[in-house]
CSV table of C-alpha atoms and ligand atoms in Angstrom, one decimal:
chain,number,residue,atom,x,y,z
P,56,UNK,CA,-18.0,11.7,43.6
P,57,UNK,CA,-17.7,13.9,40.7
P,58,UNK,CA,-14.4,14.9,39.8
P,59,UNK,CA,-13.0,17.6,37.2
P,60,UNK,CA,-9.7,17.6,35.8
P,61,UNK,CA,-8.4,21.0,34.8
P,62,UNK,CA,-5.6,21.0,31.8
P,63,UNK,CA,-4.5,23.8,29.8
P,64,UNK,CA,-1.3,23.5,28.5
P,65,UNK,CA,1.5,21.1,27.1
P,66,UNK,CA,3.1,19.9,30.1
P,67,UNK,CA,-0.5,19.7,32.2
P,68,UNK,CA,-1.0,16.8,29.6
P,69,UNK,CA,1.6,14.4,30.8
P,70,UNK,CA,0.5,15.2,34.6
P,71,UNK,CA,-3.4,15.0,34.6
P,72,UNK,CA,-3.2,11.2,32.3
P,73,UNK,CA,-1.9,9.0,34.6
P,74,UNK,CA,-4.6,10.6,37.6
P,75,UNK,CA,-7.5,10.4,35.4
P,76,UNK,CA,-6.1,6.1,34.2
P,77,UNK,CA,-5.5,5.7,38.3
P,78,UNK,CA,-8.7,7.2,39.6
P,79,UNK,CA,-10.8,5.5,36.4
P,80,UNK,CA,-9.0,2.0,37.1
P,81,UNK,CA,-9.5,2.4,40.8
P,82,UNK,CA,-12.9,3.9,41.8
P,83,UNK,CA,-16.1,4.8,40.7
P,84,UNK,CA,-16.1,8.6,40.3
P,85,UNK,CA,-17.5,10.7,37.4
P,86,UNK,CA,-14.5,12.1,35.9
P,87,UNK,CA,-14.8,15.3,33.4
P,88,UNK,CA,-11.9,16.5,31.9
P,89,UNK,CA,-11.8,20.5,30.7
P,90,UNK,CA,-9.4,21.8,28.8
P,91,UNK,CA,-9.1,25.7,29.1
P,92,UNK,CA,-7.4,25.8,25.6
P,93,UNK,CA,-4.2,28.1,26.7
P,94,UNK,CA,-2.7,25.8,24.0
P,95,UNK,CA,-4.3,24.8,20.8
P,96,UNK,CA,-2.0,24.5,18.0
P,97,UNK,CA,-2.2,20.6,17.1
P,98,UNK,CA,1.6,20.2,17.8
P,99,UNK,CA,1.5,22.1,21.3
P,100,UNK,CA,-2.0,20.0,22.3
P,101,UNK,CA,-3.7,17.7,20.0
P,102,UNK,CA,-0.6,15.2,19.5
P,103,UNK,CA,-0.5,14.9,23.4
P,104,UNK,CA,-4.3,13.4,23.1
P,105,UNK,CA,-3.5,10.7,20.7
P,106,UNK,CA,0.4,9.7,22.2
P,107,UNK,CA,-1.2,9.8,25.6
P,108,UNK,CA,-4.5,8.3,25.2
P,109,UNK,CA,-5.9,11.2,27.6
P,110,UNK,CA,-9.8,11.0,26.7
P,111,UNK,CA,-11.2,13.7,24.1
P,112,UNK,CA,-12.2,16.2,26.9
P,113,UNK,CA,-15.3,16.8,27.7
P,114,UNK,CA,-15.2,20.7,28.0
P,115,UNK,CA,-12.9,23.1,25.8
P,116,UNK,CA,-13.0,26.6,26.9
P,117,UNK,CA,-10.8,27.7,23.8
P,118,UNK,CA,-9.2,30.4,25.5
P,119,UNK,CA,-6.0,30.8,23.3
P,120,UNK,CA,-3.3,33.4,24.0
P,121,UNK,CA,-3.4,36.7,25.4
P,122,UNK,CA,-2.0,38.8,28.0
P,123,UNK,CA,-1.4,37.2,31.4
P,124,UNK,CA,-4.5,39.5,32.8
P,125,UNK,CA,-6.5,38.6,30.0
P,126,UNK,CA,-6.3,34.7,29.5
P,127,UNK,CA,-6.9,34.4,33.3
P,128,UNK,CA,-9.7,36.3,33.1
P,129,UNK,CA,-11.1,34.8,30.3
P,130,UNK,CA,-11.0,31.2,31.9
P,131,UNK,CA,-12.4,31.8,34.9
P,132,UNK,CA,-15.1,33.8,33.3
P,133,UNK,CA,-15.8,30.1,31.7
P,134,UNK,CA,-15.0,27.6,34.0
P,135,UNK,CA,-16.8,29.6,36.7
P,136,UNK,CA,-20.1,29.3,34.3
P,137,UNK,CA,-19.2,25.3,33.7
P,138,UNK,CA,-18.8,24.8,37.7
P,139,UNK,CA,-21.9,26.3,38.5
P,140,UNK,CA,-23.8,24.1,35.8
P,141,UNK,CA,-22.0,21.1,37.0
P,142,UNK,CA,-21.5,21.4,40.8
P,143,UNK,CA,-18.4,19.2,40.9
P,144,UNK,CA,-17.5,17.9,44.4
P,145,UNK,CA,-13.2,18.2,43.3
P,146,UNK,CA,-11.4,19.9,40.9
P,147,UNK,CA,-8.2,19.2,40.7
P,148,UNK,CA,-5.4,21.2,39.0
P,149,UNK,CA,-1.6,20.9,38.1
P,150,UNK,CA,1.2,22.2,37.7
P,151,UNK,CA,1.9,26.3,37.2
P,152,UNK,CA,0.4,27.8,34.6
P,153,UNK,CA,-2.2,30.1,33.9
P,154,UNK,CA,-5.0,27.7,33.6
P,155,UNK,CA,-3.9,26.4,37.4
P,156,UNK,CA,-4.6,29.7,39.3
P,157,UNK,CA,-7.6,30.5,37.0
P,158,UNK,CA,-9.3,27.4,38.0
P,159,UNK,CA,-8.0,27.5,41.9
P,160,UNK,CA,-9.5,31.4,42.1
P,161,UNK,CA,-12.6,30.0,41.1
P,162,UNK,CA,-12.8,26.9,43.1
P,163,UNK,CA,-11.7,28.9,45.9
P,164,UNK,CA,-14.5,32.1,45.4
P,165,UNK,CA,-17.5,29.5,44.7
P,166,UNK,CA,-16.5,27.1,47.6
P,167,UNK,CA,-15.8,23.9,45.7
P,168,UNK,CA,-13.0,21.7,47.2
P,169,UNK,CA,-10.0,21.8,44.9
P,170,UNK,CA,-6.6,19.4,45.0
P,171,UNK,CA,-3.1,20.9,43.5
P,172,UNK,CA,-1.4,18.1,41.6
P,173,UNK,CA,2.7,19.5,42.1
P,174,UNK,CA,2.2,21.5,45.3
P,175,UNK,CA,4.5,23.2,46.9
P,176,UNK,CA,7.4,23.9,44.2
P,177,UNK,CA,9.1,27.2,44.5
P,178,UNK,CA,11.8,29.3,42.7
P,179,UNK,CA,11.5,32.3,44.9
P,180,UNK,CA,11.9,34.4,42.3
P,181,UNK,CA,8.8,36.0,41.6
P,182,UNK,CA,9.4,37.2,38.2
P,183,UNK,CA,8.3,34.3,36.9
P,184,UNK,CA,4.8,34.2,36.5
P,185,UNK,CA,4.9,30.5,37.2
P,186,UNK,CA,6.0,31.0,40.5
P,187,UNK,CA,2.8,33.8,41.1
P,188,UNK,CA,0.5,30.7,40.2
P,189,UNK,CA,2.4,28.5,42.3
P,190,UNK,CA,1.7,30.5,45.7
P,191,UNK,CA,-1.3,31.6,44.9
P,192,UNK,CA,-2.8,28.2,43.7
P,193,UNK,CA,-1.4,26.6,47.0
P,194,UNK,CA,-2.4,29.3,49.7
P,195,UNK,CA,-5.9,28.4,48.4
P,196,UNK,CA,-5.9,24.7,47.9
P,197,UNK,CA,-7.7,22.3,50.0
P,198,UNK,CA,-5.6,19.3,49.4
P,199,UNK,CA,-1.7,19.7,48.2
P,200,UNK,CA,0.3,16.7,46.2
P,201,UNK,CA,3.8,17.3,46.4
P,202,UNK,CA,6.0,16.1,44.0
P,203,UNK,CA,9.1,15.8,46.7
P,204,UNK,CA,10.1,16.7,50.0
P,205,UNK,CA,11.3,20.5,49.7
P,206,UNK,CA,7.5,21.1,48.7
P,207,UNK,CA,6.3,19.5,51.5
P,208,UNK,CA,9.0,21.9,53.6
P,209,UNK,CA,8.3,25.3,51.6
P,210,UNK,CA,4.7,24.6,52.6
P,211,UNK,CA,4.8,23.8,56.0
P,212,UNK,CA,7.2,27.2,56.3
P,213,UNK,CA,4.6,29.2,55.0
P,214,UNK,CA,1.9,27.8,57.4
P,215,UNK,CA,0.1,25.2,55.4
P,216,UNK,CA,-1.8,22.8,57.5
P,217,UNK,CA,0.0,19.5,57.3
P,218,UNK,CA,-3.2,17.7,57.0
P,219,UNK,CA,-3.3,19.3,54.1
P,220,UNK,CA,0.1,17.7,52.5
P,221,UNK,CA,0.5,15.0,50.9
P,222,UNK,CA,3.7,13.3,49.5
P,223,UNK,CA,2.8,11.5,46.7
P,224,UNK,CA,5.6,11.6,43.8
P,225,UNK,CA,5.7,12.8,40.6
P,226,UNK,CA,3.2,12.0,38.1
P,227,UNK,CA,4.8,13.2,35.5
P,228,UNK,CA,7.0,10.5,35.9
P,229,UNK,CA,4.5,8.1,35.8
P,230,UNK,CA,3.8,8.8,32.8
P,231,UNK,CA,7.2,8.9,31.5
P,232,UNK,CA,7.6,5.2,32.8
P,233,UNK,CA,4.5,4.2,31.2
P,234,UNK,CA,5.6,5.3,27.4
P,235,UNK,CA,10.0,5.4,28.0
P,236,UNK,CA,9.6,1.5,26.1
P,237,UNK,CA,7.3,2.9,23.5
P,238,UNK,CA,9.6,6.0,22.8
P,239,UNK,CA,12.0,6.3,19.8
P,240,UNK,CA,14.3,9.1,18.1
P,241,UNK,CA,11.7,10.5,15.4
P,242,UNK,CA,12.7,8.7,12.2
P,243,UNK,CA,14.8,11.6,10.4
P,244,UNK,CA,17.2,11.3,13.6
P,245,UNK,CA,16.9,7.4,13.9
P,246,UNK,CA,20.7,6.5,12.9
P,247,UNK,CA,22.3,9.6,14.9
P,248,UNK,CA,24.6,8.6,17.7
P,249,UNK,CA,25.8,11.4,19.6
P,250,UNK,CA,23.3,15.0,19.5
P,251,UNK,CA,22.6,17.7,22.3
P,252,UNK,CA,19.0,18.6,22.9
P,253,UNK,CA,17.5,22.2,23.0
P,254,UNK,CA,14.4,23.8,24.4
P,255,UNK,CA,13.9,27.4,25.4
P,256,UNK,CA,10.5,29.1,26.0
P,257,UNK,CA,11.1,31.1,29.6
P,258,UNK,CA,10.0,34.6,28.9
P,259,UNK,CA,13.4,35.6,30.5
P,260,UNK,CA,15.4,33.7,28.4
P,261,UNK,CA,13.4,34.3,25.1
P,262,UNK,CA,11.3,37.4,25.2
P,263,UNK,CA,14.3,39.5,25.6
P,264,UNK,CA,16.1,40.2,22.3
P,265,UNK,CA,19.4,40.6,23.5
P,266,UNK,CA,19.2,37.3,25.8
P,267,UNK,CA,17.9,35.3,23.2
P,268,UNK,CA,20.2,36.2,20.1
P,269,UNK,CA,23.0,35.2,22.9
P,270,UNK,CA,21.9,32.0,23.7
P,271,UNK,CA,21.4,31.5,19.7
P,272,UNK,CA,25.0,32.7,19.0
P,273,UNK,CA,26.4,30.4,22.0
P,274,UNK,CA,24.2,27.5,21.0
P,275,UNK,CA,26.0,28.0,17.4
P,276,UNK,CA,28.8,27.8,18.8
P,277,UNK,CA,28.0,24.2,20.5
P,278,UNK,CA,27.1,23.0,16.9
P,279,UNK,CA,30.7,23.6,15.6
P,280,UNK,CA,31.6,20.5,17.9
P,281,UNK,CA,28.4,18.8,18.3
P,282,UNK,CA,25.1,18.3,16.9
P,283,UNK,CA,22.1,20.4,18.2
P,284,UNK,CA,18.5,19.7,17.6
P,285,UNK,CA,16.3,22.5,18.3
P,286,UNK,CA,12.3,21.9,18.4
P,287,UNK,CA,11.1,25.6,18.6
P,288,UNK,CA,8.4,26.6,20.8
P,289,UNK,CA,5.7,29.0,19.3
P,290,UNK,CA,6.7,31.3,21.4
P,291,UNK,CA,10.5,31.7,20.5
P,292,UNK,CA,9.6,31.4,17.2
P,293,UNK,CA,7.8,34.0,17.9
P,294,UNK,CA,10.3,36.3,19.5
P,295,UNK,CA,12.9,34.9,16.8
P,296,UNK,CA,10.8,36.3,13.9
P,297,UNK,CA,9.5,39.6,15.1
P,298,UNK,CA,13.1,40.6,16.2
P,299,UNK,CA,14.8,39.3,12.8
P,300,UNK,CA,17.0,36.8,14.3
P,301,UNK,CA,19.4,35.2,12.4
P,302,UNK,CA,19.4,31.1,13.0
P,303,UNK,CA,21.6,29.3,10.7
P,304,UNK,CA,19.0,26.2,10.4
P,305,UNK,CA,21.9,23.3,8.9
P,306,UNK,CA,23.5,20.0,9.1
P,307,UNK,CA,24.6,20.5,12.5
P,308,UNK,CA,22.2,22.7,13.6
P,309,UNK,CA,18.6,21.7,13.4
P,310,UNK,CA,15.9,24.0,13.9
P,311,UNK,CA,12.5,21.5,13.8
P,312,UNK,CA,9.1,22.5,15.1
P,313,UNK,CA,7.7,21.5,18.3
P,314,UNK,CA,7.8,17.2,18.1
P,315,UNK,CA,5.1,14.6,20.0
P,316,UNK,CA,5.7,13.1,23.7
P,317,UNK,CA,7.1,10.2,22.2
P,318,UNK,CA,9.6,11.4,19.8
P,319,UNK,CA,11.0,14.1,22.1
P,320,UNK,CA,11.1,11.4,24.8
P,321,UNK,CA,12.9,9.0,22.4
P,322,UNK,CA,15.3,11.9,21.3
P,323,UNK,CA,15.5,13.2,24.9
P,324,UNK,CA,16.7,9.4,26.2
P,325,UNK,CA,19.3,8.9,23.8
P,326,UNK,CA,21.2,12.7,24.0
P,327,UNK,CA,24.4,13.6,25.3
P,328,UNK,CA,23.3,16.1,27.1
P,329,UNK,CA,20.2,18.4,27.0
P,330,UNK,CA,20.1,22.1,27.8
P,331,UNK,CA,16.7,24.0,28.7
P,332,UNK,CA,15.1,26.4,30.6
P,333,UNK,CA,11.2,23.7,31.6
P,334,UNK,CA,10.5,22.6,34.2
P,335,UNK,CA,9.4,19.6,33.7
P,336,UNK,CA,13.2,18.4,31.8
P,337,UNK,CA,15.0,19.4,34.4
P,338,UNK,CA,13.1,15.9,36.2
P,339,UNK,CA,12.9,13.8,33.5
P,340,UNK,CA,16.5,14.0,32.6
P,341,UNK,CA,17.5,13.1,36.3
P,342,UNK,CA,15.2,10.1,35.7
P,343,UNK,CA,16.9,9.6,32.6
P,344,UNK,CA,20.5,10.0,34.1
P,345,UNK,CA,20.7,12.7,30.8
P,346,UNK,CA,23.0,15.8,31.8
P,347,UNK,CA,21.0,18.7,32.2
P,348,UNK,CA,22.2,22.2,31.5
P,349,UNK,CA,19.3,24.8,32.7
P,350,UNK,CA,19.7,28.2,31.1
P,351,UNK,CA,17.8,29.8,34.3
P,352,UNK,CA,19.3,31.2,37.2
P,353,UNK,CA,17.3,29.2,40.0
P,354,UNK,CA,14.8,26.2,39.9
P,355,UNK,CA,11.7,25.1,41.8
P,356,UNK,CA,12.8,21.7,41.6
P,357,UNK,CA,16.2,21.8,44.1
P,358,UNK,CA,16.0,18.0,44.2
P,359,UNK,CA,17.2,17.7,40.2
P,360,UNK,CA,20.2,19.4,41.1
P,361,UNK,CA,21.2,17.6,45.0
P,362,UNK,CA,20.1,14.1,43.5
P,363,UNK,CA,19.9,14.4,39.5
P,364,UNK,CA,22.1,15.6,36.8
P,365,UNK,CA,21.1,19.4,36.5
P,366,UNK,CA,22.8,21.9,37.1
P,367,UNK,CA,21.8,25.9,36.6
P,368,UNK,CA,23.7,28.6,34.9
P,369,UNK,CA,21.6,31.4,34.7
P,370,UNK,CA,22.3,33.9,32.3
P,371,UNK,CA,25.9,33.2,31.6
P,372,UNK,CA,25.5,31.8,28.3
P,373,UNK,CA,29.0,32.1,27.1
P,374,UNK,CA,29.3,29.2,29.5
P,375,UNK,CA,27.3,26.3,27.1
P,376,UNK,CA,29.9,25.5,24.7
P,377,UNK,CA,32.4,24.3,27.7
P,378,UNK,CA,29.9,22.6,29.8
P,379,UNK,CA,28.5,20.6,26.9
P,380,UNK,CA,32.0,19.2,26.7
P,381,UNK,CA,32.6,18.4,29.8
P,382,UNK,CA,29.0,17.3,30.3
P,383,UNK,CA,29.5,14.6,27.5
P,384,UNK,CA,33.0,13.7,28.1
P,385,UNK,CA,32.7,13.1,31.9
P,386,UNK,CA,29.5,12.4,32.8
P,387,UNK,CA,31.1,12.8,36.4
P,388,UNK,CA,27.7,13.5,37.6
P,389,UNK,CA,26.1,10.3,39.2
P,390,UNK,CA,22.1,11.1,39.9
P,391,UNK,CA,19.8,9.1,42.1
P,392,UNK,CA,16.3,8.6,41.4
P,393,UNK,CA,14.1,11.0,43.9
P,394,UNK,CA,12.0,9.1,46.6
P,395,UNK,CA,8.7,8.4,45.2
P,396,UNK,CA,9.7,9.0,41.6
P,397,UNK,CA,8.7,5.6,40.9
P,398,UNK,CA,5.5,5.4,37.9
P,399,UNK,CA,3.3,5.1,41.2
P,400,UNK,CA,2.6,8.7,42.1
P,401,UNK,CA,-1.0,8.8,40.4
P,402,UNK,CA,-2.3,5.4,42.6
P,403,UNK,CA,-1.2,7.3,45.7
P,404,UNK,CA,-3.2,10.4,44.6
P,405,UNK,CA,-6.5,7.9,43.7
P,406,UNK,CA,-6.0,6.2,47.2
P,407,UNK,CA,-6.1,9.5,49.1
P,408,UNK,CA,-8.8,10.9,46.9
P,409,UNK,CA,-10.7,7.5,48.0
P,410,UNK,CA,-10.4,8.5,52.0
P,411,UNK,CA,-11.5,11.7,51.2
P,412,UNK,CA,-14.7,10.5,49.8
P,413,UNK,CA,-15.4,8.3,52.2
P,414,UNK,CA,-15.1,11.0,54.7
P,415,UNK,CA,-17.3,13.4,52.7
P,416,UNK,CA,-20.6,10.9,53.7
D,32,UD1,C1,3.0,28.2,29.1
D,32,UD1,C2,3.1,28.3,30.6
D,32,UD1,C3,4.5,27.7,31.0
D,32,UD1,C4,4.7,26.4,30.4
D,32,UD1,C5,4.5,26.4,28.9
D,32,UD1,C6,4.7,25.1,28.2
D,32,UD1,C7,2.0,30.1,31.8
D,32,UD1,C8,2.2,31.4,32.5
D,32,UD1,N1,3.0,29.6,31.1
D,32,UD1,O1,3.9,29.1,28.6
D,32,UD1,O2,4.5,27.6,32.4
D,32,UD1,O3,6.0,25.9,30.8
D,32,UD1,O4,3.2,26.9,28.6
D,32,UD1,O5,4.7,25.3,26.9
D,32,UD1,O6,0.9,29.5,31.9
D,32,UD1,N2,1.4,29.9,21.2
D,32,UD1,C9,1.0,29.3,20.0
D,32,UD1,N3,0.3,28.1,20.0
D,32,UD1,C10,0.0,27.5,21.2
D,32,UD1,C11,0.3,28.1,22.4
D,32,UD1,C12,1.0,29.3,22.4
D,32,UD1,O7,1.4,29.8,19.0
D,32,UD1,O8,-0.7,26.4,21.1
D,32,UD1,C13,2.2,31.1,21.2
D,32,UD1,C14,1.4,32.4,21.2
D,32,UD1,O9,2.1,33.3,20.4
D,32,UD1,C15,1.4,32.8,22.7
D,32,UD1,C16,2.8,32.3,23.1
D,32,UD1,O10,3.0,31.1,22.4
D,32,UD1,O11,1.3,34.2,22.8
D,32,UD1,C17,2.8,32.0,24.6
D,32,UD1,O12,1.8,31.0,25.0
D,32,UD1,P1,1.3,30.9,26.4
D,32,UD1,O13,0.4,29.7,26.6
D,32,UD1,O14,0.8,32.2,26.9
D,32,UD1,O15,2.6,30.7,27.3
D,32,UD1,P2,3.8,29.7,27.1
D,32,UD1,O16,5.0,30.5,26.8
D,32,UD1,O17,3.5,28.6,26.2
């Protein structure tokens, strides 16, 4: 069977390794991996290669950024000329981002079979342009890999063959199970004890002026009492330099640029608390047992907040500075592991994908 992988951006990385080691371990297929190139800056993609060992891929469609219209466009322009030079009999996509629907609108238009790696994940809030790629990348899939239960319940609701579903786990905690033993604090942090951990890159968090010079004020006032480390994403960078924001980058308040799988995991394991607005954090501090405060006002992954340690706060940001406290000094919130969160998620996909071959001949 011949099999291609699509991967776009940062967090796609951490999901599509452990498939394409599984499947390659396992069977026989003809893997080809294409990356759309929604992110190319080394730090946002190239780092994830090496740290991950995800083979150089095959195809890069060096998209880059644009407007939402436009970089869809622009990749299934591409990877509809790729598929109909190489006639793949899967594609398989993950996660939510613009690279995900791209490739499922084509898969979908030229009749090739496609499987959605983290089906069935839903905010209901369809201002996010995640949550757009989310519905429309599952109304046309063929095969669906949910990550936990709710998916497999928000599917079935909207009329999703159950045939179709298939609870696997998350494989974006197999790969965090894989590399947690390799993972350390990046050296200039080594000897630092007690730090909270920041990431922001939601367009409603950070493309709004007002919102984001909040959240930096409130964020300020967190590093009066605590440390903060701050990797910046381009994009709130972005938004932080075209609006003239001032960020007081000091001792206790460190502003760094975007940092590698490994040293975010290492600094991620070892926090206080983190506070974020991903998607992906949210469930690898519940694995972690790491307090999570989510600066978004609803989550597609219910299952961090009724087993793990997150908890949402939308857009009341005066709120941080008190629940980093009492995040750190109580630690009252016990989290449980998710069913299937287990390192083992990517096997189950490669076992299914295996049936399904043997029921194409
Ligand atoms: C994308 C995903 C989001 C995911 C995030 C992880 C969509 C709709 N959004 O958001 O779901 O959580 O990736 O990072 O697909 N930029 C660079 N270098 C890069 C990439 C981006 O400088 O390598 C800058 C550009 O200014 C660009 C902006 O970041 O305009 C936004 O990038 P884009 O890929 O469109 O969306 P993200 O915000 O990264």
């Amino acid at each position: 069977m011949k099999l291609i992988h699509v991967i776009g951006a940062r967090p796609n990385f951490m999901k599509a390794t452990p498939v394409w080691s599984a499947i390659n371990r396992m069977t026989d297929f003809n893997q080809i991996l294409v990356h759309t190139g929604q992110h190319y800056d080394k730090l946002m993609s190239d780092i994830f290669f090496k740290e991950l060992q995800i083979p150089i891929p095959d195809y890069n469609l060096n998209i880059g950024s644009d407007t939402h219209a436009r970089q869809t466009a622009a990749i299934m322009i591409k990877f509809e000329e790729l598929v109909s030079d190489l006639k793949p009999d899967l594609v398989l996509v993950y996660g939510d981002i613009n690279s995900t629907v791209a490739a499922a609108m084509v898969c979908a238009k030229t009749q090739i079979p496609f499987a959605h790696v983290e089906a069935g994940l839903r905010s209901f809030d369809r201002r996010m342009p995640e949550e757009i790629n989310r519905l429309v990348t599952d109304r046309l899939a063929d095969i669906l890999f949910t990550p936990s239960k709710d998916g497999d319940d928000n599917l079935i609701k909207e009329g999703t063959p159950k045939s179709k579903i298939h609870f696997v786990g998350n494989v974006m905690i197999d790969t965090l199970v894989r590399l947690l033993p390799k993972a350390d604090k990046p050296s200039t942090f080594r000897d630092l004890k007690e730090y909270i951990l920041v990431t922001l890159h939601r367009p409603s968090n950070v493309d709004n002026p007002k919102s984001l010079q909040s959240i930096i004020q409130n964020l300020e006032t967190v590093s009066k009492s605590n440390l903060v480390i701050f990797p910046v994403h381009p994009r709130t960078k972005k938004m932080i330099a075209d609006n003239n924001l001032e960020i007081s980058d000091n001792i206790n308040f460190r502003i760094i640029a975007p940092l590698g799988y490994l040293d975010f995991l290492g600094l991620m394991k070892n926090a206080s608390a983190v506070i974020t607005d991903s998607g992906g954090i949210q469930e690898e501090t519940t694995y972690l047992g790491i307090p999570c405060i989510t600066v978004r006002g609803n989550t597609e992954r219910p299952i961090t907040i009724s087993l793990g340690t997150n908890q949402l706060i939308g857009k009341d940001y005066h709120k941080l500075p008190n629940l980093v406290n009492t995040a750190i000094s109580g630690r009252e919130k016990v989290n449980t592991i998710p069913p299937l969160w287990d390192g083992k998620a990517s096997e189950r996909i490669a076992e299914i994908l295996i049936t399904y071959n043997k029921n194409l001949k």
